[in-house]
Amino acid sequence: MKKIGIIGLGYVGLPLAVEFAKKYKVVGFDTNQRRIDDLNSGYDNTLEISDLNLNAALKNDQMKGLSISGEINELKECNIYIVTVPTPIDEHKRPILTPLIKASESVGKVLKKGDIVIYESTVYPGVTEEKCAPILEKVSKLEYNKEFFCGYSPERINPGDKTHTIAKIKKVTSGSTEEIGQIVNKLYASIIKAGTHLAPSIKVAEAAKVIENAQRDINIAFVNELAKIFNKLEIDTQAVLEAAATKWNFLPFKPGLVGGHCIGVDPYYLAHKAQEVGYHPEIILAGRRLNDSMGEHVATEVLKLMAKKDVAIKAAEILILGITFKENCPDIRNTKVIDVYNELKEYGLIVDIYDSFADVKEVKKEYNIELVSKIDKKYTVIILAVAHEEFRLLNWDKIIEKDTIVYDLKGFLPQEIVTSRL
């Protein structure tokens, strides 16, 4: 009987654990005690899993169900381990593999002959077999591909998306041997309704994942550059994109801030590996540089609007709507809204941020910003940074005056109240 251990219960690991728990015995392991306590009480603060579905998964029987623990020994009876820890970058845009290394060390302590370790964390090609497998060997004292095996199946979770849920997204799978590849593929096929694609090797699967987000990053960089050009030409970028989208094969990307733990990070993983083998990637890094510059660009455009309207910049009160990295999601990791905030603060403006999705304590800890709990006054400038659905319902008469500047990054707000769009 298969017993599955999921290492890391964040945006990726928890939905996976809940889905597998419908058919298998699953142990969810995490090092964050607050997270463990929340989940065991039936609440997911990432909002990926409803309380109803989480509590249903926690109802164990002999054949299936989810248990959650911070004790590594609870994983001892598992024969399949799935690692879903974050893979961030440092301040110099270099991959941080520490969470992956520590997770591998933890799994190595309980690894047994015949076990399979599957990685889902986004990495550059070669990490699973060249970095993780040797750690598993060293800690477990078992031989790779003889006494234990590995697989790689890149995560494709889209945080906040209640339509494209885990079972509805086709899954790429792979294994360290042909036989293990078939076993890994069959395992995922048992829960993924959209089907699976068995890649010929782990490196192919790793590469497939990292280029998915790099491709999206480059496409968004292209429309961000268009936005900068059209702004200088005094042409509405959103109107141009709407017109172009009438062609059947036009790709409907929109300009904006590109952050988060995937698109804003993964291209640097691929670039790192490329540079290791002596190739300097031009397009990938150019796209990243342009997208990383958008926070400063937005702040500059707002300051220009204020100057044109003779609005005093120093001590002007600005409200930013949204701080999470994307709409209808509480995830603040690598949000680029912070770039807009910091740039405006440098000019002496008073900047408030409102976001009911974001965790107040987490924002304070990560960015040293006190979110406003409600919007109870009128502002000189309002910047729509994140298209949370709740912002459609705001009573604009209570927060804007006749001369308030409203800058819409997402083309989301009613045009009659918007001064300018990205």
PDB file of N, CA and C in Angstrom, residues 1 66 153 177 236 267 373 376 393 414 421:
ATOM      1  N   MET A   1       0.840  -1.200   0.000  1.00  0.00           N
ATOM      2  CA  MET A   1       0.000   0.000   0.000  1.00  0.00           C
ATOM      3  C   MET A   1       0.879   1.255   0.000  1.00  0.00           C
ATOM      4  N   LEU A  66      -5.489  12.430   5.541  1.00  0.00           N
ATOM      5  CA  LEU A  66      -4.320  13.288   5.762  1.00  0.00           C
ATOM      6  C   LEU A  66      -4.061  13.502   7.246  1.00  0.00           C
ATOM      7  N   SER A 153       8.286  16.115 -10.804  1.00  0.00           N
ATOM      8  CA  SER A 153       7.001  16.479 -11.399  1.00  0.00           C
ATOM      9  C   SER A 153       6.714  17.930 -11.037  1.00  0.00           C
ATOM     10  N   THR A 177      14.717   6.348 -13.480  1.00  0.00           N
ATOM     11  CA  THR A 177      14.866   5.222 -14.406  1.00  0.00           C
ATOM     12  C   THR A 177      13.568   5.123 -15.189  1.00  0.00           C
ATOM     13  N   ASP A 236      -3.339  55.123 -25.553  1.00  0.00           N
ATOM     14  CA  ASP A 236      -3.832  54.238 -24.498  1.00  0.00           C
ATOM     15  C   ASP A 236      -3.415  52.795 -24.794  1.00  0.00           C
ATOM     16  N   PRO A 267      13.066  32.672 -14.098  1.00  0.00           N
ATOM     17  CA  PRO A 267      14.029  33.000 -15.157  1.00  0.00           C
ATOM     18  C   PRO A 267      15.462  33.119 -14.646  1.00  0.00           C
ATOM     19  N   SER A 373      -6.337  49.442   7.934  1.00  0.00           N
ATOM     20  CA  SER A 373      -7.384  48.428   8.101  1.00  0.00           C
ATOM     21  C   SER A 373      -8.667  48.780   7.355  1.00  0.00           C
ATOM     22  N   ASP A 376     -10.869  55.273   5.110  1.00  0.00           N
ATOM     23  CA  ASP A 376     -11.835  56.165   5.757  1.00  0.00           C
ATOM     24  C   ASP A 376     -11.558  57.639   5.509  1.00  0.00           C
ATOM     25  N   LEU A 393     -16.037  46.942  -5.853  1.00  0.00           N
ATOM     26  CA  LEU A 393     -17.179  47.307  -5.013  1.00  0.00           C
ATOM     27  C   LEU A 393     -16.921  48.534  -4.143  1.00  0.00           C
ATOM     28  N   PRO A 414     -13.401  51.322 -13.510  1.00  0.00           N
ATOM     29  CA  PRO A 414     -14.250  52.031 -14.471  1.00  0.00           C
ATOM     30  C   PRO A 414     -13.495  53.222 -15.073  1.00  0.00           C
ATOM     31  N   ARG A 421      -3.857  55.077 -17.174  1.00  0.00           N
ATOM     32  CA  ARG A 421      -3.631  53.643 -17.045  1.00  0.00           C
ATOM     33  C   ARG A 421      -2.225  53.307 -17.520  1.00  0.00           C
TER      34      ARG A 421
END
